[in-house]
């Protein structure tokens, strides 16, 4: 066997082990998070009932405490849901198909319709390619990036989505005219739960970009941001042009 082949086969077995470990961790997270949902829902429900039925009997301090409990349980519910989305992103049944990314963007725009309308956002999209991929993953990736571009903006959002072929990869760019990100935070924001502002200023759980990173890693791509504070950000990600399913459970439809 020549060296190249040895290297390739040991790399792929390392990756298989890593994949299995990640899968176990995802399964564990998914189970824990799933089990947390029921008690959380009941906490939220009984807090609401307490507020509705005993409001008149509580003094100002009691009402304030109730408000804090209700606020925290709702926040906890969002975190738990997002953690579940993270553990499920890019895993599970891998159904690959030829996806027209222009259509994906139209679907994402429909999902984000109310945020687009309320911010009077302009979204321009250059002609995008068709790629073989799991449609759910690419939808989620664009959705998270566009949602952030709409959210982290202090004027009417102008978002531009484009692509170019670079060697053996597609380079996608989602550019905005938002608040920007200081250089020292530009890699940290892809970490799970990492946020730069309190949730009462910009709502969220700090999971969106961690999900994007997870999806992109699964497709052997990279994701990063270039940004100037006060001017805007460009989220770049790459996907191999000749992408093909690696996992034995993947199916092409
Ligand atoms: P969330 O949106 O729930 O806060 P994300 O993981 O999507 O979480 O983003 C992490 C952080 O990165 C955000 O809280 C924000 O501070 C920063 N960020 C993400 N996208 C943008 C953007 N387009 N412009 C400015 N800051 C951004």
CSV table of C-alpha atoms and ligand atoms in Angstrom, one decimal:
chain,number,residue,atom,x,y,z
A,1,UNK,CA,0.0,0.0,0.0
A,2,UNK,CA,1.4,3.4,-0.8
A,3,UNK,CA,1.5,6.2,1.8
A,4,UNK,CA,-1.4,8.2,0.3
A,5,UNK,CA,-3.7,5.2,0.6
A,6,UNK,CA,-2.6,4.6,4.3
A,7,UNK,CA,-3.2,8.2,5.1
A,8,UNK,CA,-6.6,8.2,3.4
A,9,UNK,CA,-7.8,5.1,5.1
A,10,UNK,CA,-6.6,6.1,8.6
A,11,UNK,CA,-8.2,9.6,8.1
A,12,UNK,CA,-11.5,8.1,7.2
A,13,UNK,CA,-11.5,5.7,10.1
A,14,UNK,CA,-10.6,8.6,12.5
A,15,UNK,CA,-13.5,10.5,11.0
A,16,UNK,CA,-15.9,7.5,11.4
A,17,UNK,CA,-14.9,7.3,15.1
A,18,UNK,CA,-15.4,11.1,15.5
A,19,UNK,CA,-18.8,10.8,13.7
A,20,UNK,CA,-19.9,8.1,16.0
A,21,UNK,CA,-18.8,10.1,19.1
A,22,UNK,CA,-20.6,13.2,17.9
A,23,UNK,CA,-23.6,11.1,17.2
A,24,UNK,CA,-23.6,9.7,20.7
A,25,UNK,CA,-23.3,13.2,22.2
A,26,UNK,CA,-26.1,14.5,19.9
A,27,UNK,CA,-28.3,11.6,21.0
A,28,UNK,CA,-27.6,12.3,24.7
A,29,UNK,CA,-28.3,16.0,24.3
A,30,UNK,CA,-31.4,15.3,22.3
A,31,UNK,CA,-32.7,12.9,25.1
A,32,UNK,CA,-31.9,15.3,27.9
A,33,UNK,CA,-33.4,18.2,26.2
A,34,UNK,CA,-36.4,16.3,25.2
A,35,UNK,CA,-37.0,15.2,28.8
A,36,UNK,CA,-36.5,18.8,30.0
A,37,UNK,CA,-39.3,20.0,27.9
A,38,UNK,CA,-42.3,18.5,29.8
A,39,UNK,CA,-41.4,20.0,33.2
A,40,UNK,CA,-40.6,23.3,31.6
A,41,UNK,CA,-43.9,23.4,29.8
A,42,UNK,CA,-45.7,22.7,33.1
A,43,UNK,CA,-43.7,25.4,34.9
A,44,UNK,CA,-44.7,27.9,32.2
A,45,UNK,CA,-48.4,26.8,32.3
A,46,UNK,CA,-48.7,27.0,36.1
A,47,UNK,CA,-47.0,30.3,36.2
A,48,UNK,CA,-49.6,31.6,33.7
A,49,UNK,CA,-52.4,30.1,35.7
A,50,UNK,CA,-51.1,31.7,38.9
A,51,UNK,CA,-50.9,35.1,37.1
A,52,UNK,CA,-54.4,34.8,35.8
A,53,UNK,CA,-56.2,33.4,38.9
A,54,UNK,CA,-54.3,35.0,41.8
A,55,UNK,CA,-53.2,38.3,40.3
A,56,UNK,CA,-55.5,40.3,42.6
A,57,UNK,CA,-54.2,38.6,45.8
A,58,UNK,CA,-50.6,39.4,45.1
A,59,UNK,CA,-48.9,42.7,46.2
A,60,UNK,CA,-46.4,44.5,44.0
A,61,UNK,CA,-43.5,42.5,45.1
A,62,UNK,CA,-45.4,39.2,44.5
A,63,UNK,CA,-46.3,40.3,41.0
A,64,UNK,CA,-42.7,41.3,40.3
A,65,UNK,CA,-41.5,37.8,41.4
A,66,UNK,CA,-44.2,36.2,39.2
A,67,UNK,CA,-43.1,38.2,36.2
A,68,UNK,CA,-39.5,37.2,36.8
A,69,UNK,CA,-40.4,33.5,37.0
A,70,UNK,CA,-42.5,33.7,33.8
A,71,UNK,CA,-39.8,35.6,31.9
A,72,UNK,CA,-37.1,33.0,33.0
A,73,UNK,CA,-39.2,30.0,32.2
A,74,UNK,CA,-40.0,31.3,28.7
A,75,UNK,CA,-36.3,32.0,28.2
A,76,UNK,CA,-35.4,28.6,29.4
A,77,UNK,CA,-37.9,27.1,27.0
A,78,UNK,CA,-36.3,29.0,24.1
A,79,UNK,CA,-32.8,27.8,25.1
A,80,UNK,CA,-34.0,24.2,25.4
A,81,UNK,CA,-35.7,24.3,21.9
A,82,UNK,CA,-32.6,25.8,20.4
A,83,UNK,CA,-30.4,23.2,22.0
A,84,UNK,CA,-32.6,20.5,20.6
A,85,UNK,CA,-32.3,22.1,17.1
A,86,UNK,CA,-28.5,22.2,17.6
A,87,UNK,CA,-28.3,18.5,18.5
A,88,UNK,CA,-30.5,17.6,15.5
A,89,UNK,CA,-28.8,19.9,13.0
A,90,UNK,CA,-26.9,18.0,10.2
A,91,UNK,CA,-27.6,14.6,11.7
A,92,UNK,CA,-30.4,12.0,11.5
A,93,UNK,CA,-31.6,10.7,8.2
A,94,UNK,CA,-29.6,12.3,5.4
A,95,UNK,CA,-31.7,12.7,2.4
A,96,UNK,CA,-29.7,14.3,-0.4
A,97,UNK,CA,-31.3,15.9,-3.4
A,98,UNK,CA,-30.5,18.3,-6.1
A,99,UNK,CA,-31.6,21.6,-4.6
A,100,UNK,CA,-32.1,24.8,-6.5
A,101,UNK,CA,-30.8,27.4,-4.0
A,102,UNK,CA,-32.8,30.2,-5.6
A,103,UNK,CA,-35.9,28.3,-4.5
A,104,UNK,CA,-34.4,27.7,-1.0
A,105,UNK,CA,-34.0,31.5,-0.6
A,106,UNK,CA,-37.6,32.1,-1.7
A,107,UNK,CA,-38.8,29.6,1.0
A,108,UNK,CA,-36.6,31.2,3.6
A,109,UNK,CA,-38.0,34.6,2.7
A,110,UNK,CA,-41.5,33.3,3.1
A,111,UNK,CA,-40.6,31.9,6.5
A,112,UNK,CA,-39.2,35.3,7.5
A,113,UNK,CA,-41.9,37.3,5.8
A,114,UNK,CA,-43.0,39.2,8.9
A,115,UNK,CA,-39.5,40.2,10.0
A,116,UNK,CA,-38.8,41.3,6.4
A,117,UNK,CA,-41.9,43.4,6.2
A,118,UNK,CA,-41.6,45.0,9.6
A,119,UNK,CA,-38.0,46.1,9.0
A,120,UNK,CA,-38.7,47.1,5.3
A,121,UNK,CA,-35.6,44.9,4.4
A,122,UNK,CA,-34.3,44.7,0.9
A,123,UNK,CA,-32.9,41.3,-0.1
A,124,UNK,CA,-31.0,40.9,-3.3
A,125,UNK,CA,-30.0,37.5,-4.6
A,126,UNK,CA,-27.6,36.8,-7.4
A,127,UNK,CA,-28.3,33.7,-9.5
A,128,UNK,CA,-27.5,30.7,-7.3
A,129,UNK,CA,-26.5,27.2,-8.4
A,130,UNK,CA,-28.3,23.9,-7.9
A,131,UNK,CA,-26.4,21.6,-5.5
A,132,UNK,CA,-26.7,18.1,-4.2
A,133,UNK,CA,-27.3,18.5,-0.5
A,134,UNK,CA,-29.8,17.8,2.3
A,135,UNK,CA,-32.4,20.5,1.6
A,136,UNK,CA,-33.2,20.9,5.4
A,137,UNK,CA,-29.6,21.7,6.2
A,138,UNK,CA,-29.1,24.3,3.5
A,139,UNK,CA,-32.5,25.9,4.3
A,140,UNK,CA,-31.6,26.2,8.0
A,141,UNK,CA,-28.1,27.6,7.2
A,142,UNK,CA,-29.5,30.4,5.0
A,143,UNK,CA,-32.4,31.0,7.4
A,144,UNK,CA,-30.1,31.5,10.4
A,145,UNK,CA,-27.8,33.9,8.5
A,146,UNK,CA,-30.6,36.0,7.0
A,147,UNK,CA,-32.5,36.1,10.3
A,148,UNK,CA,-29.4,37.5,12.0
A,149,UNK,CA,-28.9,40.0,9.2
A,150,UNK,CA,-32.4,41.2,9.7
A,151,UNK,CA,-32.1,41.3,13.5
A,152,UNK,CA,-28.6,42.8,14.1
A,153,UNK,CA,-29.4,46.0,12.2
A,154,UNK,CA,-30.2,49.5,13.4
A,155,UNK,CA,-31.5,50.8,10.1
A,156,UNK,CA,-33.5,49.3,7.2
A,157,UNK,CA,-31.6,46.1,6.4
A,158,UNK,CA,-30.0,45.6,3.0
A,159,UNK,CA,-29.0,42.1,2.5
A,160,UNK,CA,-27.2,40.6,-0.5
A,161,UNK,CA,-26.7,37.0,-1.2
A,162,UNK,CA,-24.1,35.9,-3.8
A,163,UNK,CA,-21.9,33.1,-4.8
A,164,UNK,CA,-18.7,32.4,-6.8
A,165,UNK,CA,-16.8,29.3,-7.8
A,166,UNK,CA,-13.4,29.2,-6.2
A,167,UNK,CA,-11.3,26.2,-7.3
A,168,UNK,CA,-13.2,23.2,-6.2
A,169,UNK,CA,-15.6,25.0,-3.9
A,170,UNK,CA,-18.6,27.3,-4.0
A,171,UNK,CA,-18.0,30.4,-1.9
A,172,UNK,CA,-21.4,31.8,-0.7
A,173,UNK,CA,-21.6,35.3,0.8
A,174,UNK,CA,-24.5,36.8,2.9
A,175,UNK,CA,-23.7,40.4,3.3
A,176,UNK,CA,-25.6,42.9,5.5
A,177,UNK,CA,-25.5,46.6,6.5
A,178,UNK,CA,-26.0,45.9,10.1
A,179,UNK,CA,-24.3,46.8,13.4
A,180,UNK,CA,-21.1,44.7,12.6
A,181,UNK,CA,-18.9,42.6,14.9
A,182,UNK,CA,-15.7,43.7,16.5
A,183,UNK,CA,-12.6,41.7,15.3
A,184,UNK,CA,-12.0,40.1,18.7
A,185,UNK,CA,-15.5,38.4,18.6
A,186,UNK,CA,-15.5,37.3,15.0
A,187,UNK,CA,-14.5,33.7,15.7
A,188,UNK,CA,-16.1,33.4,19.2
A,189,UNK,CA,-19.6,34.0,17.8
A,190,UNK,CA,-19.7,30.6,16.2
A,191,UNK,CA,-19.5,28.9,19.7
A,192,UNK,CA,-22.6,27.5,21.2
A,193,UNK,CA,-24.5,30.0,23.4
A,194,UNK,CA,-22.1,32.8,22.5
A,195,UNK,CA,-23.9,36.2,22.3
A,196,UNK,CA,-22.6,39.7,22.3
A,197,UNK,CA,-25.7,41.5,23.7
A,198,UNK,CA,-28.3,40.7,26.4
A,199,UNK,CA,-31.5,39.1,25.2
A,200,UNK,CA,-33.6,42.1,26.0
A,201,UNK,CA,-31.6,44.2,23.5
A,202,UNK,CA,-31.4,41.6,20.7
A,203,UNK,CA,-33.4,38.4,21.5
A,204,UNK,CA,-31.9,35.0,20.8
A,205,UNK,CA,-30.0,32.1,22.4
A,206,UNK,CA,-26.6,32.2,20.7
A,207,UNK,CA,-27.3,28.9,19.0
A,208,UNK,CA,-27.9,30.1,15.4
A,209,UNK,CA,-24.3,30.3,14.2
A,210,UNK,CA,-23.2,27.2,16.1
A,211,UNK,CA,-25.9,25.4,14.1
A,212,UNK,CA,-24.5,26.9,10.9
A,213,UNK,CA,-21.0,25.8,11.8
A,214,UNK,CA,-22.1,22.3,12.6
A,215,UNK,CA,-23.9,22.0,9.3
A,216,UNK,CA,-21.1,23.4,7.2
A,217,UNK,CA,-18.5,21.2,9.0
A,218,UNK,CA,-20.6,18.2,8.0
A,219,UNK,CA,-20.3,19.2,4.4
A,220,UNK,CA,-16.5,19.7,4.6
A,221,UNK,CA,-16.9,23.4,4.3
A,222,UNK,CA,-15.8,26.4,6.3
A,223,UNK,CA,-17.7,29.4,7.6
A,224,UNK,CA,-16.4,32.7,8.8
A,225,UNK,CA,-17.3,36.4,9.0
A,226,UNK,CA,-15.7,39.6,7.8
A,227,UNK,CA,-17.1,42.7,9.4
A,228,UNK,CA,-16.7,46.4,10.2
A,229,UNK,CA,-18.5,47.7,13.3
A,230,UNK,CA,-21.2,50.2,12.3
A,231,UNK,CA,-21.0,49.2,8.6
A,232,UNK,CA,-22.0,45.6,8.3
A,233,UNK,CA,-20.9,42.0,8.1
A,234,UNK,CA,-20.4,39.4,5.4
A,235,UNK,CA,-20.9,35.8,6.4
A,236,UNK,CA,-18.9,33.6,4.0
A,237,UNK,CA,-19.2,29.8,3.7
A,238,UNK,CA,-17.8,27.2,1.4
A,239,UNK,CA,-19.2,24.0,0.1
A,240,UNK,CA,-17.3,21.6,-2.2
A,241,UNK,CA,-18.7,21.8,-5.8
A,242,UNK,CA,-18.6,18.0,-6.2
A,243,UNK,CA,-20.2,17.2,-2.9
A,244,UNK,CA,-21.3,13.6,-2.5
A,245,UNK,CA,-22.8,11.8,0.5
A,246,UNK,CA,-20.1,10.1,2.8
A,247,UNK,CA,-22.4,8.5,5.3
A,248,UNK,CA,-23.6,5.0,4.6
A,249,UNK,CA,-27.1,6.0,5.8
A,250,UNK,CA,-27.4,8.8,3.3
A,251,UNK,CA,-29.8,8.4,0.5
A,252,UNK,CA,-30.1,10.4,-2.7
A,253,UNK,CA,-33.6,11.0,-4.0
B,1,LIG,P1,-28.4,34.7,18.3
B,1,LIG,O1,-28.8,35.3,17.0
B,1,LIG,O2,-29.4,33.8,18.9
B,1,LIG,O3,-27.9,35.7,19.3
B,1,LIG,P2,-26.2,33.5,16.9
B,1,LIG,O4,-25.4,32.3,17.2
B,1,LIG,O5,-27.0,33.4,15.6
B,1,LIG,O6,-27.2,33.7,18.1
B,1,LIG,O7,-25.3,34.7,16.8
B,1,LIG,C1,-24.3,34.9,17.9
B,1,LIG,C2,-24.0,36.4,18.0
B,1,LIG,O8,-23.2,36.8,16.9
B,1,LIG,C3,-25.2,37.3,18.1
B,1,LIG,O9,-25.8,37.3,19.4
B,1,LIG,C4,-24.6,38.6,17.6
B,1,LIG,O10,-24.0,39.2,18.7
B,1,LIG,C5,-23.6,38.2,16.6
B,1,LIG,N1,-24.1,38.2,15.2
B,1,LIG,C6,-24.6,37.2,14.5
B,1,LIG,N2,-25.0,37.6,13.3
B,1,LIG,C7,-24.7,38.9,13.2
B,1,LIG,C8,-24.9,39.9,12.2
B,1,LIG,N3,-25.4,39.6,11.0
B,1,LIG,N4,-24.5,41.2,12.5
B,1,LIG,C9,-24.0,41.5,13.7
B,1,LIG,N5,-23.8,40.6,14.7
B,1,LIG,C10,-24.2,39.3,14.5
